[in-house]
Structure formats: C-alpha cells, structure tokens
Coordinates of C-alpha atoms in Angstrom, one line a residue:
X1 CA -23.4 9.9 -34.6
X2 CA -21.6 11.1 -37.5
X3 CA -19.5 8.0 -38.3
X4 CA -22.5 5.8 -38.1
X5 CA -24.1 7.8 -40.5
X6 CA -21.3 7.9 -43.3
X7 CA -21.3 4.0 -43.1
X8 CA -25.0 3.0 -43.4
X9 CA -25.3 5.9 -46.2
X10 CA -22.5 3.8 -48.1
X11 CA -24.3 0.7 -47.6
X12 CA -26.8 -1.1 -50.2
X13 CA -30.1 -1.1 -49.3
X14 CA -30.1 -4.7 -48.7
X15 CA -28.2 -5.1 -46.4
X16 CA -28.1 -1.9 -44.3
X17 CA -31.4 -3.2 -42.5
X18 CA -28.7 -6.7 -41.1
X19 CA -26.0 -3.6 -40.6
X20 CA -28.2 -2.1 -38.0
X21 CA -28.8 -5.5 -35.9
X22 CA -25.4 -6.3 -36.2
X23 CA -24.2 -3.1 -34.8
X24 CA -26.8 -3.0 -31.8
X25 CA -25.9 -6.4 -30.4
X26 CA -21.9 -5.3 -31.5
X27 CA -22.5 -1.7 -29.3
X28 CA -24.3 -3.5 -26.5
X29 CA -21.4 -6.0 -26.1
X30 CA -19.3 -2.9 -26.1
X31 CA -21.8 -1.8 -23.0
X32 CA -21.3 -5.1 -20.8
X33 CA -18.0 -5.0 -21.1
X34 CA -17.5 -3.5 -17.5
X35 CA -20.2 -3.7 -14.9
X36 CA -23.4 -2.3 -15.3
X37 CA -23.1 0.5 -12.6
X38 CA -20.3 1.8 -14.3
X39 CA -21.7 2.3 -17.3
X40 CA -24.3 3.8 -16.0
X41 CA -22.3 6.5 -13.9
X42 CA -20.0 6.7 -17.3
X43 CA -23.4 7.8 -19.2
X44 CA -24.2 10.3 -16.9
X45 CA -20.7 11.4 -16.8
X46 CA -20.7 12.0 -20.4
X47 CA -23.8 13.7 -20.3
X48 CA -23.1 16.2 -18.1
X49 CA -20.2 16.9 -20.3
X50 CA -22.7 17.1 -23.4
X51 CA -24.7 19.5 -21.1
X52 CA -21.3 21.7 -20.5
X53 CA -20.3 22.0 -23.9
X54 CA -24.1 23.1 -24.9
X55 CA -23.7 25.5 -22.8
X56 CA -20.7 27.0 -24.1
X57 CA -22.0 26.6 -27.4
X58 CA -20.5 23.6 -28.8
X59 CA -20.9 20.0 -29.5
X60 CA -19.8 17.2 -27.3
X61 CA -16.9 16.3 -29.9
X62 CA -15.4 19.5 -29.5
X63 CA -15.3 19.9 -33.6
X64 CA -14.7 23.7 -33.5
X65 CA -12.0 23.8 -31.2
X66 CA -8.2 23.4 -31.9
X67 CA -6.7 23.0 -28.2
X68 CA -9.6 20.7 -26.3
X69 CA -7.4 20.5 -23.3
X70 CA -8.5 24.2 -22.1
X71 CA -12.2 22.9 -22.1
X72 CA -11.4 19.8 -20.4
X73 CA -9.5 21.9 -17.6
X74 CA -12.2 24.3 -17.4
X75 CA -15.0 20.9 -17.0
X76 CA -12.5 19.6 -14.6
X77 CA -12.6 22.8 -12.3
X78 CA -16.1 22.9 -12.2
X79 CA -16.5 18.7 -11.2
X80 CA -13.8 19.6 -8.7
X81 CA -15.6 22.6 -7.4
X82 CA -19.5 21.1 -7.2
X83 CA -20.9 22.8 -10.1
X84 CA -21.1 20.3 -11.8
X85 CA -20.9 17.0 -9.9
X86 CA -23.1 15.9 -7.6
X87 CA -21.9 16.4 -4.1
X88 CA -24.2 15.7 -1.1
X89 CA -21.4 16.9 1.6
X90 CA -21.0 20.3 0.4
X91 CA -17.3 20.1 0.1
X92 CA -15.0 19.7 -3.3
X93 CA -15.3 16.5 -4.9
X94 CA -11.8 14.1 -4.9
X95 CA -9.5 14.1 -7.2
X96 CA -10.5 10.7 -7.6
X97 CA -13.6 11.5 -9.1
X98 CA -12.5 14.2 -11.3
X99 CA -10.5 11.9 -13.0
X100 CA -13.8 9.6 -13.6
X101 CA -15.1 12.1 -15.1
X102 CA -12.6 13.3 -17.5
X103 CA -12.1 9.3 -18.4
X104 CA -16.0 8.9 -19.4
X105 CA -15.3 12.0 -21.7
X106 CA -12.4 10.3 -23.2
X107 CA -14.4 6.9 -23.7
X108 CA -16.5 8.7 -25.3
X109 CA -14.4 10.6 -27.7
X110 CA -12.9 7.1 -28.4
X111 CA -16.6 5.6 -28.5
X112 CA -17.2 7.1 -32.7
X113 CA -13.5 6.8 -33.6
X114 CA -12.5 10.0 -32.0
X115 CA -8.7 10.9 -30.6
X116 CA -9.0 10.8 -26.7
X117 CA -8.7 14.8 -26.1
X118 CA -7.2 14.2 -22.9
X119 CA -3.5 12.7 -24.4
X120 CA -1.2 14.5 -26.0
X121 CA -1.0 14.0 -30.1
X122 CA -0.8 10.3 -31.0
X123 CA 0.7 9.0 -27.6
X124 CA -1.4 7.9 -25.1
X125 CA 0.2 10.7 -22.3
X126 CA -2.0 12.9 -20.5
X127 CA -1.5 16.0 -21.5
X128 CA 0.7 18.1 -19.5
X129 CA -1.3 20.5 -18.3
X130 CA -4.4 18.5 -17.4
X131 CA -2.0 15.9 -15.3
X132 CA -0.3 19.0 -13.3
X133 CA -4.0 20.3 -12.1
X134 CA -4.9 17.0 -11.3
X135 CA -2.2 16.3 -9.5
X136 CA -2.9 19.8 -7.3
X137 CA -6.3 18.3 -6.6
X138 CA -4.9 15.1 -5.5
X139 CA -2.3 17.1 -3.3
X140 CA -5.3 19.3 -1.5
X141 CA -7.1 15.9 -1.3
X142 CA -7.8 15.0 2.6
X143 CA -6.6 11.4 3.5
X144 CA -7.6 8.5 2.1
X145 CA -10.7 6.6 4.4
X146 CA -9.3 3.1 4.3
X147 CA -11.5 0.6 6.5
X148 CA -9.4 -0.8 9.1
X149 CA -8.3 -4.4 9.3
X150 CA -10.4 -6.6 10.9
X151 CA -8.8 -8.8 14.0
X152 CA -10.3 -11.9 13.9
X153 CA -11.4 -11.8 17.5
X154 CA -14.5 -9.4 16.0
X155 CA -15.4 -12.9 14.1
X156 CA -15.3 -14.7 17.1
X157 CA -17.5 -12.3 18.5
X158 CA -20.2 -12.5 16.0
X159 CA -19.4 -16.2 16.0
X160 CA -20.5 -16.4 19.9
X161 CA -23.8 -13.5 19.3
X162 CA -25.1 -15.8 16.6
X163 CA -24.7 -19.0 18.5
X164 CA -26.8 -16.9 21.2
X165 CA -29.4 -15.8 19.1
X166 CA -29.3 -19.3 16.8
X167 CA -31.2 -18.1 14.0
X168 CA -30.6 -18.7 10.2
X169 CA -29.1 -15.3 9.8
X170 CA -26.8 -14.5 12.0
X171 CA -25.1 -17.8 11.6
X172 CA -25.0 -17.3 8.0
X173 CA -23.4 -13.7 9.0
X174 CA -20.7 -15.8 10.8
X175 CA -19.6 -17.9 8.6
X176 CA -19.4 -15.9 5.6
X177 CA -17.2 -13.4 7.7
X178 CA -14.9 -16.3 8.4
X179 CA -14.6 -17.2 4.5
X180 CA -14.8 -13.4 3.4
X181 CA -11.1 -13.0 5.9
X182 CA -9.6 -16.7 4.8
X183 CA -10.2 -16.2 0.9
X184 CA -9.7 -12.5 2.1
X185 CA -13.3 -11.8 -0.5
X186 CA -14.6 -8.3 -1.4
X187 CA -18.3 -7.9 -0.7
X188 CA -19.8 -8.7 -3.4
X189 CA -18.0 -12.5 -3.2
X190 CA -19.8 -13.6 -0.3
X191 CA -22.6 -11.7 0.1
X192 CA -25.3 -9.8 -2.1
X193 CA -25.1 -6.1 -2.8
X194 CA -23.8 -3.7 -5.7
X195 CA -22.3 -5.7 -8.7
X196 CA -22.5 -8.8 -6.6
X197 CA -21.3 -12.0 -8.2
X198 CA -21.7 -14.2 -4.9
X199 CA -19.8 -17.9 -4.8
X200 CA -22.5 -20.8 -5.3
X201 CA -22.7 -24.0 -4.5
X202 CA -21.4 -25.3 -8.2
X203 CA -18.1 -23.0 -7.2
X204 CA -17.0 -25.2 -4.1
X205 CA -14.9 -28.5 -4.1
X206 CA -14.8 -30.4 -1.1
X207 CA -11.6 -33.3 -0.5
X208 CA -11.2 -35.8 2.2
X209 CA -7.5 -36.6 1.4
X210 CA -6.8 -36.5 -1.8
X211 CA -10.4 -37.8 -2.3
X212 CA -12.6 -35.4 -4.1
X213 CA -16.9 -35.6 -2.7
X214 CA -19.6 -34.3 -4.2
X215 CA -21.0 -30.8 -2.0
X216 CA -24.6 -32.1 -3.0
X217 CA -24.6 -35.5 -3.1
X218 CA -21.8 -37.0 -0.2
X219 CA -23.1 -38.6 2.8
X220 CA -23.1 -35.8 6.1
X221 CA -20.6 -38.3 7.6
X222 CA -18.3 -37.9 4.6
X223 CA -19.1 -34.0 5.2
X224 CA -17.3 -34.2 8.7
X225 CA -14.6 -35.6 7.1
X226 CA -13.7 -33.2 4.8
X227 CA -10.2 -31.7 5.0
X228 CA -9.5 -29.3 2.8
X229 CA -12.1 -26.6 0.3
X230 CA -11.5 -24.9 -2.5
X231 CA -13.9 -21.7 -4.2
X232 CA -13.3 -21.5 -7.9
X233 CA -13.6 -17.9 -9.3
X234 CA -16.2 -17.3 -12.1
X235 CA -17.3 -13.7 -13.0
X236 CA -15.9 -12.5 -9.7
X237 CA -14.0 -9.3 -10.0
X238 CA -10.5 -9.2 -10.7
X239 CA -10.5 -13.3 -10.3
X240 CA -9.0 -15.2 -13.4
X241 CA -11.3 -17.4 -14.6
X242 CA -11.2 -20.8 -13.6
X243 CA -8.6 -20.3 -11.1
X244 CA -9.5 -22.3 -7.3
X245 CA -8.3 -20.9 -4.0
X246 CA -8.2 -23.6 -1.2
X247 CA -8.1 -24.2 2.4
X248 CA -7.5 -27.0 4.8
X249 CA -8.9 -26.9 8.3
X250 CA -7.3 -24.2 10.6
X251 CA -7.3 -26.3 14.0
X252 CA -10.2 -23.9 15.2
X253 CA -13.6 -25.5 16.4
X254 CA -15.1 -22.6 14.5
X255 CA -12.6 -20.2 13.0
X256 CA -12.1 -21.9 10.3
X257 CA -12.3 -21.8 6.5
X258 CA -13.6 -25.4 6.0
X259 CA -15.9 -25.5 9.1
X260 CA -17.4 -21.8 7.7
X261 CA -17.9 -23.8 4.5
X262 CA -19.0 -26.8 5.6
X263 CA -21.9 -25.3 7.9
X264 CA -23.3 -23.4 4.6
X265 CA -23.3 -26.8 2.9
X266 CA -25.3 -28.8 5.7
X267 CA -27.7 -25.8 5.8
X268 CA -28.3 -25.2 1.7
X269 CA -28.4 -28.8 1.2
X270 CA -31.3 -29.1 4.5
X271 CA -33.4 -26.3 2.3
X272 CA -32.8 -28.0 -0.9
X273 CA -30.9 -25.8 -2.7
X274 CA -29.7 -26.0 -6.1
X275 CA -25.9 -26.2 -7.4
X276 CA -26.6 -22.7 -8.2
X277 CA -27.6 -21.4 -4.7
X278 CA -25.6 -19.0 -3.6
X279 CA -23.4 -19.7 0.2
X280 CA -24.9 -16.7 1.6
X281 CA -28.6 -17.4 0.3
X282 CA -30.6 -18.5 3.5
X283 CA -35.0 -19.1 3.2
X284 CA -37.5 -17.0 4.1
X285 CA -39.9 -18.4 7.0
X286 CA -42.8 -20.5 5.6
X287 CA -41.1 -21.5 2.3
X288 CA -41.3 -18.2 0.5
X289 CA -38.3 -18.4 -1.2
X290 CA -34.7 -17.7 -0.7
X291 CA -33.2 -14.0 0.6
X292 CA -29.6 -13.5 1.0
X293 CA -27.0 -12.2 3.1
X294 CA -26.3 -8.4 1.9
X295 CA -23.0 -6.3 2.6
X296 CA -25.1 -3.8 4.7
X297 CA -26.1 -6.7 7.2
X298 CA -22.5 -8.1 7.5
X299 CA -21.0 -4.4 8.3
X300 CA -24.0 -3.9 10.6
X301 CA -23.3 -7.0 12.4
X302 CA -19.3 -6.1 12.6
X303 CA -20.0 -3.3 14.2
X304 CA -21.9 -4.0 16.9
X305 CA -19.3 -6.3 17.9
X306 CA -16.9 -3.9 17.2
X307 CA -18.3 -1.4 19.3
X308 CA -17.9 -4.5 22.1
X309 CA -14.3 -4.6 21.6
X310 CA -13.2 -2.3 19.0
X311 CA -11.6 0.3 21.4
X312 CA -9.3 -1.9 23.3
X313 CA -8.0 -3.3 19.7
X314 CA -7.5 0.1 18.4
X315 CA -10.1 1.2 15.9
X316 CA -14.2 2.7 16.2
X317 CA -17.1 0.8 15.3
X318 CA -17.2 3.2 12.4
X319 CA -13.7 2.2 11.2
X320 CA -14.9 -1.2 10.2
X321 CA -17.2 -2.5 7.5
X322 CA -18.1 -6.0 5.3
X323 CA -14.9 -4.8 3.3
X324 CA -12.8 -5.0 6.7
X325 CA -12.8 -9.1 6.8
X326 CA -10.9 -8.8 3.1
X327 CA -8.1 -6.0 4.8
X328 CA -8.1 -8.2 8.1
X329 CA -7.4 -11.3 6.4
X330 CA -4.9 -9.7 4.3
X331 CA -3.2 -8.1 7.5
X332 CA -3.3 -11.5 9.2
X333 CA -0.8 -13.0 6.4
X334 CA 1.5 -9.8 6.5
X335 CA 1.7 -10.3 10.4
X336 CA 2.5 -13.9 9.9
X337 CA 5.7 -12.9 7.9
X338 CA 4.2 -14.2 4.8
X339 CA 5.5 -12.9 1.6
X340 CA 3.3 -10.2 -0.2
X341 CA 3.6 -11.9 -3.3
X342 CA 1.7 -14.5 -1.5
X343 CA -0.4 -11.8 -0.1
X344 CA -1.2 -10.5 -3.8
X345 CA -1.8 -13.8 -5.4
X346 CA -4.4 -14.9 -2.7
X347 CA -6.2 -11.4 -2.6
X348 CA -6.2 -11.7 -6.7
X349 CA -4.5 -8.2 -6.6
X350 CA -3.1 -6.9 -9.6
X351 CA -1.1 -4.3 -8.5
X352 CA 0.4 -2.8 -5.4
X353 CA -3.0 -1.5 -4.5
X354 CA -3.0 -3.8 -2.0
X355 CA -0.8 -2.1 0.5
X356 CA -3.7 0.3 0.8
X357 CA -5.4 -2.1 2.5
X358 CA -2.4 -3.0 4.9
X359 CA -1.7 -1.1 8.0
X360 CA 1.2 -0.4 9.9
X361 CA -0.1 0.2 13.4
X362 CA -0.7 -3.6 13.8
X363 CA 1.7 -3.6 16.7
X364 CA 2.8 -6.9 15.9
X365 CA 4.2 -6.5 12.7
X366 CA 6.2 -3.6 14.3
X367 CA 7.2 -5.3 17.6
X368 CA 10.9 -6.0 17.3
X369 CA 11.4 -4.0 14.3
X370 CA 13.5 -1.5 16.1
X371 CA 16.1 -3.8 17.1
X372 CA 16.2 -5.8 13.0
X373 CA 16.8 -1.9 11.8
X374 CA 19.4 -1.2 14.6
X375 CA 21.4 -5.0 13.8
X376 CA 20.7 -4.6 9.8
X377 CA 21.6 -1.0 9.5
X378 CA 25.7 -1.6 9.9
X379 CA 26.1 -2.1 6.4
X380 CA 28.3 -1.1 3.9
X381 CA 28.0 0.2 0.4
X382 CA 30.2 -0.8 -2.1
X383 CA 32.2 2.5 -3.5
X384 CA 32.1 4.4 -6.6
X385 CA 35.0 5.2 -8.8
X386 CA 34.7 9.2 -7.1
X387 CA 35.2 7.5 -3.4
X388 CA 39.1 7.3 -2.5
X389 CA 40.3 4.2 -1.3
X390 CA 41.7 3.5 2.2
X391 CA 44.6 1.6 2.9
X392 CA 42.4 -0.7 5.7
X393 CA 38.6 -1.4 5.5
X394 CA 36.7 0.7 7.4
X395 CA 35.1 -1.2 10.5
X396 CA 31.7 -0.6 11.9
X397 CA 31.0 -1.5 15.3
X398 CA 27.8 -2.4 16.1
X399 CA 26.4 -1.6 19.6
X400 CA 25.2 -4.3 21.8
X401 CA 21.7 -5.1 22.6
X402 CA 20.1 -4.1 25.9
X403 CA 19.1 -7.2 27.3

C-alpha cells in the first residue's frame, strides 16, 4: 500500500484523519462497482497470486523484476494446469478461467496506480506472448456446454403439471418460465438465486388500450382487460436503466406474456404484497412470510418435463436449465425470421455473444434452406481490373427445382 502511504505522509495532520474516511467510502465504491460475487472471486484471485509470488520470493507488484510477462505465463501455466486453481473435476481448468485470473492480477496492478503487467508498454495490447499461450489453451479447450433452447411445448408442459398439482409453487414456476422465454430473462430476472436482481411489482406497467392501470390498485375486472405489459429494467444486468420491454397478449389461453403476468398480479395482490414484492415471491403456509421462486427449482421443474418429452424434440433432460427459457425465447424469434438486431435489442445483448445461445439444429430454421442457397448462389461478382473482359456476358443457368 505504498501509494497510500506517500499521500497520507504528505498530508497535515488535520486533515489526514477526513483523508482516511474519504478514501474508505471512495475504495468501497470502487468495490460495488461490479457484483459482489465477482469481487469476491477477484480477491481470491489476487491472493493466490500474492501467495505465488511469495513463494518465488517476491512481492505481489513484481518491483524487482524487469519482464513481468514471464511470471504471469508461468502463474498462468499453473491456473491452467490445477496447481493453483481450484478444480473439483480433476481435469485442466478453461481457458476461460485462466484469463480471469490473469485479469484480477491486472486489476490489481491497476488498483495502487500500477501499469497492467499484462499489456505491452503504454498500449492497452496483451502482450504477445501471453495472448499466443492463451490462445493454445483456448485451442485444446473441449466444446463449449451451451444449454439448449427451450421449445415452448416444455412450458406447456409444466403449465399442464402445475394445473394438476395447483399449488402456489408450481404455478408460480409456470408463469415465470413463460415471461423468462417472452422477455427472453436470465435467471436472476425472474427468479432468486446468485446476483439476483428479480423484477417487482413497482417494475410492471399494465395498459388496457392506450389506457395505463395501476398493478395495485385497478379493479380485477379492469385486470382481465388488460392488453398489453411492459417490465422496466432497474439494476438488472446488462439492462439500460429505465428502458421498458413490452408485450401484448399472444392469442394463447396460457402461453402468454400478459396472462403469465397478470396471474402473478392477481396472486401478489391476494397476499398483500407490496410494490416492492418481487413476481416470483409466493408465502409461506400459515403467514410466515414470503419465499421465492429460485433458479434451481425452475431448472428442476424443466427437466422433469423435459425428460417427458425432451427426446422426441432433440435434447436430454440434462441439456436444459432455468437459463434455457432465455435461449428458447431467443431461438423462437430467429425461427420466426425476425431480424437479429431485433433479437439483440430484446435480449439486451451487447455484442454478438448472443449467437452462442442460438442453435442451428432447430430444423425449422434450416428446412428450405437448401433450395434459397441452390436459387441464391447463381450470382455474379463484379470483376477486377486483373479479370479480362469477354466480348458477351457470361450466362449462368440455373437448374430447375424438383418439384
């Protein structure tokens, strides 16, 4: 803490005491700027870093040594290898998490003013060296395990086993995998878990027309009328503040984004809930409080329903989790033709990311794509200066159609 140091030695006496206070609120701000599970895993990150260099010898700032990218490849082999990061399966950590690693030690190079070891001088570049043995790891990675999309005949299912069993839970299951695959929500927006930031009450607009209601206060006549919902995004990941995703009804009796919503409202208003209620908060028996809906439930619940009908539609029971209704919604828009600009603006994606979630064995979105290539692929390119010219334009004739 060497910087911190200099500054409060330079400081009167006065006012090194309102320095201090200052600082902690200032470094604890710095701390809540990302989510609190990640900065726990980058503290322990960086402090198995600061036990690595100890035992080599140095300090965590690397203040003896000219070229820091050999120790970084060095702490990079062993994270990769298991000697230094956990690893319950016994096999070499991913790439993935090598480069978490490596990022926490950077942050916290950067954390007391120091240059980021990792980039080459005064760029922001990873260094050569470190980015080709990364990029080996990520080679010898295995593939990716991306959930599978989830058809929305599993969310009928569920719809029709929670109608059967008709308790508080599984309906509330239900309908928060129908708005998890219309808003196409990550976990932790419709149900509790890690880092969960759940939509409340407060976040919901309800319109009959162009006739705004209050979720609280309307009439349950005025409820049934309702035609269209929107969820407006607060602290939710990725989601700009303030911005409201809507929905009007589907045509469905049940699978449907403003029925899904509607039922939560009926039943948190019948319980007396508060504008900040979570949707996916239901009451404990006897009036001991509120529990709510958590990611491990809503996979649970998709699988066994998946395990009904999960073969004939392509995918295993284990193929599926909460995330799934997020990828299914998703791959419900890209098999409906709809642009994937759309596609990213709904999901709140900020990158192309999002085609990891997409899949290309829907056999829909592939059914007929054979015959667009074989009709689209007569064209022509328009020459270069190098290509001679022909005295008559070449003429491509394109094979007829089986019928």
């Amino acid at each position: 803490d060497l910087p911190t140091a200099y500054i409060l030695g330079s400081l009167p006496p006065e006012t090194e005491d309102e320095f201090r206070g200052d600082l902690r609120f200032a470094e604890e701000a710095t701390r809540s700027g990302v989510v609190p599970s990640r900065s726990a895993r980058a503290r322990r990150e960086w402090d198995v870093w600061v036990g690595f260099c100890g035992s080599l010898n140095q300090d965590s700032l690397l203040t003896r040594v000219t070229d820091k990218i050999k120790f970084l490849q060095v702490f990079a082999h062993r994270v990769r290898k298991g000697t230094l990061a956990r690893n319950p399966s016994g096999h070499a950590v991913r790439a993935r998490t090598v480069e978490d690693y490596l990022r926490s030690v950077g942050q916290g190079f950067a954390s007391v003013g120091a240059p980021d070891p990792r980039h080459q001088l005064d760029t922001t570049k990873t260094d050569f060296r470190l980015y080709r043995q990364l990029r080996c790891y990520r080679l010898e990675d295995p593939p990716p395990d991306r959930v599978k999309p989830l058809p929305i005949s599993i969310l009928h299912n569920v719809h029709e086993q929670a109608v059967l069993f008709a308790d508080d839970i599984s309906l509330a299951v239900s309908d928060l995998s129908y708005m998890a695959f219309f808003w196409l929500l990550r976990p932790g927006e419709y149900c509790s878990g890690t880092n969960s930031h759940p939509f409340r009450l407060c976040d919901l607009q309800l319109f009959i027309g162009q006739q705004r209601i209050d979720p609280l206060t309307c009439s349950l006549a005025d409820l049934n009328r309702v035609t269209f919902v929107t969820m407006t995004f607060t602290t939710q990941k990725n989601g700009v503040r303030g911005e409201i995703i809507g929905h009007s009804r589907s045509g469905h009796a049940f699978g449907c984004p403003v029925v899904s919503v509607l039922n939560r409202v009926r039943y948190l208003r019948t319980h007396d809930a508060t504008p900040d209620t979570p949707l996916c908060a239901v009451r404990r028996p006897a009036g001991a409080g509120w529990c709510s809906v958590s990611s491990s439930l809503i996979t649970e619940t998709i699988r066994l329903s998946a395990t009904m009908l999960g073969p004939q539609l392509g995918f295993l029971a284990s193929d599926v989790s909460a995330r799934s209704c997020r990828a299914g919604g998703a791959m419900a828009l890209l098999c409906g033709r709809v642009d994937t600009s759309i596609i990213q603006l709904v999901g709140r994606w900020r990158s192309d990311v999002m085609l990891r979630y997409l899949h290309l064995q829907a056999g829909s979105l592939m059914s007929g794509m054979a015959a667009t290539m074989l009709t689209a692929g007569a064209f022509q390119l328009i020459p270069g200066q190098e290509v001679p010219a022909l005295a008559a334009p070449l003429l491509v004739e394109v094979p007829a159609l089986v019928e």
